[in-house]
mmCIF file of C-alpha atoms in Angstrom:
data_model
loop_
_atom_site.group_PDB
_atom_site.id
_atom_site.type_symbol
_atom_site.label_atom_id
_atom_site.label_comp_id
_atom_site.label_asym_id
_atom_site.label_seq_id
_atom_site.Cartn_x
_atom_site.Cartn_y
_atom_site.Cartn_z
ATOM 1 C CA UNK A 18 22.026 -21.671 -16.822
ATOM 2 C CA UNK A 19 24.433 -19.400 -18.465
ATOM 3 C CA UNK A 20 24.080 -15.845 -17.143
ATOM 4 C CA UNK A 21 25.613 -12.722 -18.606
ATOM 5 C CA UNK A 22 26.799 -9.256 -17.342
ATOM 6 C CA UNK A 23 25.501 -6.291 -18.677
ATOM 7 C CA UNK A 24 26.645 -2.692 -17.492
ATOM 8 C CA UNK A 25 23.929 -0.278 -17.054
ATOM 9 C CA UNK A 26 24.383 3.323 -16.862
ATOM 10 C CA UNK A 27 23.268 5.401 -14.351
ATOM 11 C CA UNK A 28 20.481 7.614 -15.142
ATOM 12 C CA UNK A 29 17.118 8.927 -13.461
ATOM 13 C CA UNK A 30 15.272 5.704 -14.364
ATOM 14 C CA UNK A 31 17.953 3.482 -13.104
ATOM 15 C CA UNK A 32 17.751 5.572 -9.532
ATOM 16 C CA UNK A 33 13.310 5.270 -9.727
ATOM 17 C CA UNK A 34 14.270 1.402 -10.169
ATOM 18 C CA UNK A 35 16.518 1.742 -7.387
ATOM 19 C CA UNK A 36 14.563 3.374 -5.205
ATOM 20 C CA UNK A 37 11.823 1.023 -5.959
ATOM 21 C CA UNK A 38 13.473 -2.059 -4.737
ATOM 22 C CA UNK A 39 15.098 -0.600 -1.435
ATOM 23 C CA UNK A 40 12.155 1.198 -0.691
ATOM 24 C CA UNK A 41 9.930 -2.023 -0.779
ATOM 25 C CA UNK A 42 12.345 -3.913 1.414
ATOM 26 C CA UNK A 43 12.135 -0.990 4.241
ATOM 27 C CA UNK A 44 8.454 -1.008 3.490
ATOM 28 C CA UNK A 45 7.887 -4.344 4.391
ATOM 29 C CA UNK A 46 8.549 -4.182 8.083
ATOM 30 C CA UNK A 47 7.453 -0.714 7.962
ATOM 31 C CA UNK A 48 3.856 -0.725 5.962
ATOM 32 C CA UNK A 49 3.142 -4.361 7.742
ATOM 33 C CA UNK A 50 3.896 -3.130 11.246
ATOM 34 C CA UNK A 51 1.523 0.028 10.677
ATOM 35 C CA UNK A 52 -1.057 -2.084 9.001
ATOM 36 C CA UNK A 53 -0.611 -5.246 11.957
ATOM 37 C CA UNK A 54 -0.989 -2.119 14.799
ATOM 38 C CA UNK A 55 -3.709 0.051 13.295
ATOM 39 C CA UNK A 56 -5.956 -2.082 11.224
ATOM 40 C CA UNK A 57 -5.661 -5.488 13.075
ATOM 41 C CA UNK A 58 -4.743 -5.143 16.993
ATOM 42 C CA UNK A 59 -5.911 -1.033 17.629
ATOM 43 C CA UNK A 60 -8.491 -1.245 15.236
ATOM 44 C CA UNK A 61 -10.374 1.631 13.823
ATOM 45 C CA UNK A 62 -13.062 1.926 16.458
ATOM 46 C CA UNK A 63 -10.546 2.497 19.427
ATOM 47 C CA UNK A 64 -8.640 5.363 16.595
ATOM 48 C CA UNK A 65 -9.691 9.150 17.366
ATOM 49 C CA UNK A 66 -8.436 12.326 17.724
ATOM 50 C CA UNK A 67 -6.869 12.131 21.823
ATOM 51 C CA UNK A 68 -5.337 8.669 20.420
ATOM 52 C CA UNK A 69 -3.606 10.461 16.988
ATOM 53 C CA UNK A 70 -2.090 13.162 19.867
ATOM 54 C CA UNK A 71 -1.147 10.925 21.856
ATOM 55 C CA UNK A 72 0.576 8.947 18.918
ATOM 56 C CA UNK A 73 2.247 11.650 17.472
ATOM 57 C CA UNK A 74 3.788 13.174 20.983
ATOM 58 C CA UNK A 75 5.913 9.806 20.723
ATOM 59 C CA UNK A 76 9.435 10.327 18.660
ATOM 60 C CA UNK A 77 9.000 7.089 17.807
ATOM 61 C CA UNK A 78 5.813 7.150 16.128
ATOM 62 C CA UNK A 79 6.645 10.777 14.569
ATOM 63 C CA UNK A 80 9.696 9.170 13.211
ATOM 64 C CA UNK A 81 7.993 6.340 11.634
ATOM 65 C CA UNK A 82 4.969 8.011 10.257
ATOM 66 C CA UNK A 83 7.672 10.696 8.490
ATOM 67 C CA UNK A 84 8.950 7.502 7.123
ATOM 68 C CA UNK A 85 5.969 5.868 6.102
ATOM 69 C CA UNK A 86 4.823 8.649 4.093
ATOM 70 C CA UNK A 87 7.973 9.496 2.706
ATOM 71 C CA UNK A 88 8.671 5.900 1.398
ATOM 72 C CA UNK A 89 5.325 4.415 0.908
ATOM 73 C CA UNK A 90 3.583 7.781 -1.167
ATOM 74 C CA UNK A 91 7.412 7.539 -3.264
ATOM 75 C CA UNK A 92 6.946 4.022 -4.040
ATOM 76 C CA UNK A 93 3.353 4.221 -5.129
ATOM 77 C CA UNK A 94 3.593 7.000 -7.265
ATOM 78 C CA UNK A 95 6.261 5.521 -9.088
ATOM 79 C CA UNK A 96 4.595 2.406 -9.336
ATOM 80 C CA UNK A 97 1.766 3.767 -11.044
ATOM 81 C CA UNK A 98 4.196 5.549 -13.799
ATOM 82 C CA UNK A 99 5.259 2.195 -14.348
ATOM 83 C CA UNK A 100 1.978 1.020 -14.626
ATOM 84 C CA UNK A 101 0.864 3.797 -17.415
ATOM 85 C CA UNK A 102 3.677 3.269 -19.409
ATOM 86 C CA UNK A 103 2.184 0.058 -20.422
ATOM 87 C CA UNK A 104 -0.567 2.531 -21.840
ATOM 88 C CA UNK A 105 1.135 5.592 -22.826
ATOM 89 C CA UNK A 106 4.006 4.886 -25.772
ATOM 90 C CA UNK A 107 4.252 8.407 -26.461
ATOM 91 C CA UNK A 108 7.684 9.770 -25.250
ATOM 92 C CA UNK A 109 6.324 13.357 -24.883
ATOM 93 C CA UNK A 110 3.128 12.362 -22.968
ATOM 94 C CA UNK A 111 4.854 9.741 -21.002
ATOM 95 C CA UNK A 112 7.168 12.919 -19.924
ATOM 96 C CA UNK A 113 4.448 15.390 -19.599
ATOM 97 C CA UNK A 114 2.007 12.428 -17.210
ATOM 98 C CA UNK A 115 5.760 12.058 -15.102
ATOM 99 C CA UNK A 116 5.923 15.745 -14.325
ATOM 100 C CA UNK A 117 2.104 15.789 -13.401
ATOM 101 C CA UNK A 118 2.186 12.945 -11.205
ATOM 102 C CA UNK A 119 5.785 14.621 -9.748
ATOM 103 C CA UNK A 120 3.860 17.519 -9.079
ATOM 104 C CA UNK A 121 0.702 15.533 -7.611
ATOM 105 C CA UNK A 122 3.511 13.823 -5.178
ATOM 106 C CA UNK A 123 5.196 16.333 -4.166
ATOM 107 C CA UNK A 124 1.745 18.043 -3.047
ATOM 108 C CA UNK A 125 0.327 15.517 -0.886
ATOM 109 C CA UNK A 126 3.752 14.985 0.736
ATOM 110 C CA UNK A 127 4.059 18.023 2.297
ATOM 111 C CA UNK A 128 0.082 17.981 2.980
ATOM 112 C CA UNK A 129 0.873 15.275 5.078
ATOM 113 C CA UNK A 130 4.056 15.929 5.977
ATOM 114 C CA UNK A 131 3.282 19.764 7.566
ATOM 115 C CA UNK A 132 0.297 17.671 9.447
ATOM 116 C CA UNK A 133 2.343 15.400 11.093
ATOM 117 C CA UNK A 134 5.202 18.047 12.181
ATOM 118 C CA UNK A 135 3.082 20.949 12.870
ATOM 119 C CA UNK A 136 0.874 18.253 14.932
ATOM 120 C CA UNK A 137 3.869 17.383 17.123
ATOM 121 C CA UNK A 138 4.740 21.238 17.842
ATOM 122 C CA UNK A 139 0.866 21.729 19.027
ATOM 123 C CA UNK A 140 1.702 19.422 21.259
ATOM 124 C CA UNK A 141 4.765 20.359 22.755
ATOM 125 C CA UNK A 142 3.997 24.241 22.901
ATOM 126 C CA UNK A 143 0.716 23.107 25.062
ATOM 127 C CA UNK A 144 2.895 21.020 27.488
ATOM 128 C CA UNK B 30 -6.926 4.930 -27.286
ATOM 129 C CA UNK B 31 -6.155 1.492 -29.454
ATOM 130 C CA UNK B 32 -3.204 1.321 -26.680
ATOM 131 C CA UNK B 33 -5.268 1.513 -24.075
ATOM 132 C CA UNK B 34 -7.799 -0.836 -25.647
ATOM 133 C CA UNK B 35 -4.470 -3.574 -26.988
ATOM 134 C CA UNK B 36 -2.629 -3.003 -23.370
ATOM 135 C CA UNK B 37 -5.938 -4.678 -21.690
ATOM 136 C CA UNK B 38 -6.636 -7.173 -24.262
ATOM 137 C CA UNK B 39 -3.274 -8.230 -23.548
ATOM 138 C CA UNK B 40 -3.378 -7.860 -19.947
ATOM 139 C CA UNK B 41 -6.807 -10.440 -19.916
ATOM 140 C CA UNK B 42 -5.469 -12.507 -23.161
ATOM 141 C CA UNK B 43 -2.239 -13.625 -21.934
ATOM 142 C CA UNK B 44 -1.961 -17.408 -20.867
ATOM 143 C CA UNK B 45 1.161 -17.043 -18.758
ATOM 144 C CA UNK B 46 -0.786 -19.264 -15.597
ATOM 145 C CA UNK B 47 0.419 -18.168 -12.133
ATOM 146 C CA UNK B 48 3.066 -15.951 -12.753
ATOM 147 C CA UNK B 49 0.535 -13.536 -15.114
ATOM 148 C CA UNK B 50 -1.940 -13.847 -12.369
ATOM 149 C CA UNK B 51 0.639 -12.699 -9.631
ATOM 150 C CA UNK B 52 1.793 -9.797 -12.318
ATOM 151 C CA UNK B 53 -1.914 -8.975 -12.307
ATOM 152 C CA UNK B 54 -2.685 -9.217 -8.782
ATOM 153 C CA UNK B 55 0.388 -7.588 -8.183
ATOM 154 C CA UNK B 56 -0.370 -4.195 -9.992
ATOM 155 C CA UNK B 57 -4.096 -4.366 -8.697
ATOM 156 C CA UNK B 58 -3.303 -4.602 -5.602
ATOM 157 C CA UNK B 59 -0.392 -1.834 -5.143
ATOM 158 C CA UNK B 60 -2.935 0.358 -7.598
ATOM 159 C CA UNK B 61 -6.057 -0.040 -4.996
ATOM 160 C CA UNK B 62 -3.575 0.400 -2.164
ATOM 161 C CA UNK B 63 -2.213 3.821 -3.720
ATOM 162 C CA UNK B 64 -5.854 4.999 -4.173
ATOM 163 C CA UNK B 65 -6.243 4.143 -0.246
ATOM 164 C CA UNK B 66 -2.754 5.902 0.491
ATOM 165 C CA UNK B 67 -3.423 8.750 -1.071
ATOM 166 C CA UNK B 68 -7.210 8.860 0.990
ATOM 167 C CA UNK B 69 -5.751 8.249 3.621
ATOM 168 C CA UNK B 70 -2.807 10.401 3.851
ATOM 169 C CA UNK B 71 -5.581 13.422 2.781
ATOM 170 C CA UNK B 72 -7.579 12.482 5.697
ATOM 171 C CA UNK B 73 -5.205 11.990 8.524
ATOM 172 C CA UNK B 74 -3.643 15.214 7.601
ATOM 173 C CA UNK B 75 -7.049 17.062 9.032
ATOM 174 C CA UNK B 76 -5.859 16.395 12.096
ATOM 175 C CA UNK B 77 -3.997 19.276 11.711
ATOM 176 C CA UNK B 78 -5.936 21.152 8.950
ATOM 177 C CA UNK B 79 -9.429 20.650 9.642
ATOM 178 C CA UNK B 80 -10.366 19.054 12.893
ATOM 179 C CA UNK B 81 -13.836 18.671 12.362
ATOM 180 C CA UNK B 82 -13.341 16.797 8.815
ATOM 181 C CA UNK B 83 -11.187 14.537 10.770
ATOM 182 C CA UNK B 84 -14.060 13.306 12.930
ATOM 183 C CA UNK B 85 -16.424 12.683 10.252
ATOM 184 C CA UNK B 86 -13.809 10.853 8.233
ATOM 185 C CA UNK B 87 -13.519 8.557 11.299
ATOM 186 C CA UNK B 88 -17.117 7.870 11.491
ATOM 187 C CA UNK B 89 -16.928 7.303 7.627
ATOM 188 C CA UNK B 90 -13.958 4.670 8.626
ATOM 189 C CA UNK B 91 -16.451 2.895 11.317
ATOM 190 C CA UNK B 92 -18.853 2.342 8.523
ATOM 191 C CA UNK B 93 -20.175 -1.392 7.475
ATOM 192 C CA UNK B 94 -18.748 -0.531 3.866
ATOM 193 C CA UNK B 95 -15.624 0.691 4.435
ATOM 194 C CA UNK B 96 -15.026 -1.943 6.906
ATOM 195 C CA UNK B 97 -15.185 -4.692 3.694
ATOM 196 C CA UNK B 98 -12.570 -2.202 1.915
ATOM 197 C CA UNK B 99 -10.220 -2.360 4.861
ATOM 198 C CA UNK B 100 -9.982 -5.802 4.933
ATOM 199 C CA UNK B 101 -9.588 -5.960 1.350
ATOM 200 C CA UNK B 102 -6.923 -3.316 1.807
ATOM 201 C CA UNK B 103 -5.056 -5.372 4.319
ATOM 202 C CA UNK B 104 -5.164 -8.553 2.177
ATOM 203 C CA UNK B 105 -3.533 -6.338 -0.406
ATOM 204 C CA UNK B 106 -1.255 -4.939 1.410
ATOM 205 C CA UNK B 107 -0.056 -8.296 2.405
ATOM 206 C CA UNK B 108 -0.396 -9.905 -1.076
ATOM 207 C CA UNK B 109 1.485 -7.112 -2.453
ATOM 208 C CA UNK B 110 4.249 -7.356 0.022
ATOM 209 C CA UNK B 111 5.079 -10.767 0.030
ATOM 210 C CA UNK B 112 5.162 -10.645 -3.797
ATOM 211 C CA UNK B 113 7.311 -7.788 -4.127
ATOM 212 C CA UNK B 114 9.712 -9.888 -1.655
ATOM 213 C CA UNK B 115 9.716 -12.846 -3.436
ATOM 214 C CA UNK B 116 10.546 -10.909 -6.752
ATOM 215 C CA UNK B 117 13.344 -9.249 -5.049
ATOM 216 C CA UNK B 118 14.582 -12.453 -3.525
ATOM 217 C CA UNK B 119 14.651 -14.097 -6.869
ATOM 218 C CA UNK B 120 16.237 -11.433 -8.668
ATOM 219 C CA UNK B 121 18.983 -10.466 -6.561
ATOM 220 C CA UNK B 122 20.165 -13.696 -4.733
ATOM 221 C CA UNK B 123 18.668 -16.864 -7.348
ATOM 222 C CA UNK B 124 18.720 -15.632 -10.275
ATOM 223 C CA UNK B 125 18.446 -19.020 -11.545
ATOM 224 C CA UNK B 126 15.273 -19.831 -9.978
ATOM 225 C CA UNK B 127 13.595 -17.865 -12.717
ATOM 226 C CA UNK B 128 11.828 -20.582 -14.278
ATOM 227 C CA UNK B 129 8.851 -21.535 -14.866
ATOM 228 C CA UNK B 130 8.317 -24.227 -13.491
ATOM 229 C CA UNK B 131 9.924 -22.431 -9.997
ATOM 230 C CA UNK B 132 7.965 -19.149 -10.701
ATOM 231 C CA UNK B 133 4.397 -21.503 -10.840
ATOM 232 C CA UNK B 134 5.438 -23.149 -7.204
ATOM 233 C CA UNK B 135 6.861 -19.304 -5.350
ATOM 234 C CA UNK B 136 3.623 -17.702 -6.639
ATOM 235 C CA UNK B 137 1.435 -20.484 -4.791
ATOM 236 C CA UNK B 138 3.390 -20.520 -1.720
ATOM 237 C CA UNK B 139 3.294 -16.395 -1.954
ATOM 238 C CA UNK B 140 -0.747 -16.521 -2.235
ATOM 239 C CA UNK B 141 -0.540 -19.239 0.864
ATOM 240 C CA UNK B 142 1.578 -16.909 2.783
ATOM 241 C CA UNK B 143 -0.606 -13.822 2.313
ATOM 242 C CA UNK B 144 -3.924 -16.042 3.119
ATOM 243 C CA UNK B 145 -2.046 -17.327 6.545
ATOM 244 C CA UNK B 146 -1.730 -13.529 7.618
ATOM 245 C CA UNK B 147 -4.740 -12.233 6.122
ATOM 246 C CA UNK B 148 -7.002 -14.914 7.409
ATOM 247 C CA UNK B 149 -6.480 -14.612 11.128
ATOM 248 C CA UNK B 150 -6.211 -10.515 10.289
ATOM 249 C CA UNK B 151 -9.662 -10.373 8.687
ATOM 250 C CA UNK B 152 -11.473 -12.370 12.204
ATOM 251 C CA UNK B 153 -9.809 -10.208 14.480
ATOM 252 C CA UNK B 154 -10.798 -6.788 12.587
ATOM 253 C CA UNK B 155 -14.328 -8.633 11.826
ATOM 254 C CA UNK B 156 -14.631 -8.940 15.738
ATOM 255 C CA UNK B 157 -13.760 -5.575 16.582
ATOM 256 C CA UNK B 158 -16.847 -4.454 14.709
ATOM 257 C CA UNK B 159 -18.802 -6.299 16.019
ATOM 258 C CA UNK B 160 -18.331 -5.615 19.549
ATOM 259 C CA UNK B 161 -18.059 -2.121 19.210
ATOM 260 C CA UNK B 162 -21.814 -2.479 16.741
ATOM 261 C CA UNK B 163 -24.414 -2.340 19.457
ATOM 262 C CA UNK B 164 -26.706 -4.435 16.659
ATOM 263 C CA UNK B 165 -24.821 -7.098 16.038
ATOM 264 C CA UNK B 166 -23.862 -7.618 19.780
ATOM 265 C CA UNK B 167 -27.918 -7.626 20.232
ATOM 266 C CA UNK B 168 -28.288 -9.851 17.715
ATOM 267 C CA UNK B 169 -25.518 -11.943 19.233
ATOM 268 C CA UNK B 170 -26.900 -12.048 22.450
ATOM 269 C CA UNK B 171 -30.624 -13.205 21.149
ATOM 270 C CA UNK B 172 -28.735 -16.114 19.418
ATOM 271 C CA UNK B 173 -26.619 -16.993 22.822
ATOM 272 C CA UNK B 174 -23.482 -16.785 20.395
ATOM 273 C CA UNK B 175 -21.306 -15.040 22.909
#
């Protein structure tokens, strides 16, 4: 099949697109090894609040939950922008929905984000 | 709204065969797992800012219903993972393998691969709740299933 190169310049929806497909790679290993621990072997019954503390006094599992929600909330909020651009054709909408949903991001980030490092300094100012 | 109406009729209309049905299952599934993400990131987050919410949504997780969305969620997840990798695969490395005829076979080996992990996924979490539902182990016990 005869291919051809195309040069593509480098703007902010090149980077989303980017970001996109090297988040999902990371996310693979990442979002199955979270959902493989929690959901299948742990399971929801043995999850409560000593278990979370005990979780999050771990680097490890502070370190991966920071990435989690940093790549995982990213990726799915973009996807869905891609998603309502099927519906929305309007340029100024489209741009108006992108700052909402920016905004709507960046909020439950640090919601999350504050829980999981103020959580870990609980912790080490009761040791 | 006509765009919202057209962009579904097309969405349903379409006779593309297995690779529209992966596109489809593809956005349904990272959609429903974004609405579960963004639940779930809400309600883990009480840990810190409101303890007592926490426990209740935990007790809403141990529920019969939510049990059927979790193991929805996980084939998702799965489906939705494997996809993305295969799309990614294609793209960057065999660029040549997009054809039809290659995209038909990928998309049934992805929906194989996603079944072999969700299957054995779905009896394990299926068994937790039971044994940790004091009426189904009962109910087990009267039957002399375990």
């Amino acid at each position: 099949m005869a291919t051809r190169q195309v040069k593509i310049s480098q703007n902010y929806e090149t980077i989303a697109w980017k970001w996109m497909r090297y988040s999902a790679i990371l996310l693979i290993p990442l979002v199955f090894g979270h959902v493989l621990l929690q959901d299948v072997i742990v399971g929801v019954y043995e999850i409560n609040a000593d278990y979370v503390a005990r979780r999050l006094g771990t680097w490890f599992f502070q370190a991966y939950d920071i990435a989690l929600l940093g790549f995982a909330f990213a990726h799915g909020v973009n996807g869905l922008r891609q998603v309502l651009r099927d519906f929305i054709h309007n340029p100024k909408t489209f741009r108006l929905v992108s700052i909402a949903l920016f905004i709507f991001w960046a909020a439950i980030t640090a919601y999350g984000g504050i829980a999981i490092v103020m959580a870990v300094n609980a912790k080490l100012a009761s040791l | 709204m006509s765009t919202l109406k057209n962009t579904l009729i097309g969405y349903v209309s379409y006779r593309g065969r297995e690779g529209h049905y992966s596109f489809l299952l593809h956005r349904l599934t990272g959609l429903g797992t974004l609405l579960f993400l963004t639940i779930h990131i809400i309600d883990m987050a009480w840990f810190y800012w409101a303890p007592d919410l926490f426990e209740e949504a935990l007790q809403l997780y141990r529920s019969w219903p939510y049990l059927i969305g979790e193991i929805a969620l996980v084939f998702a997840v799965y489906f939705h993972g494997i996809n993305g990798l295969r799309i990614a695969i294609v793209d960057m490395f065999a660029p040549n393998k997009w054809t039809i005829a290659a995209e038909r076979n990928a998309v049934r080996w992805t929906l194989v691969g996603s079944l072999i992990l969700w299957l054995p996924s779905a009896a394990i979490m299926l068994s937790h709740a039971i044994s940790a539902s004091n009426e189904a182990a009962q109910m087990l016990d009267k039957l002399g299933i375990f």
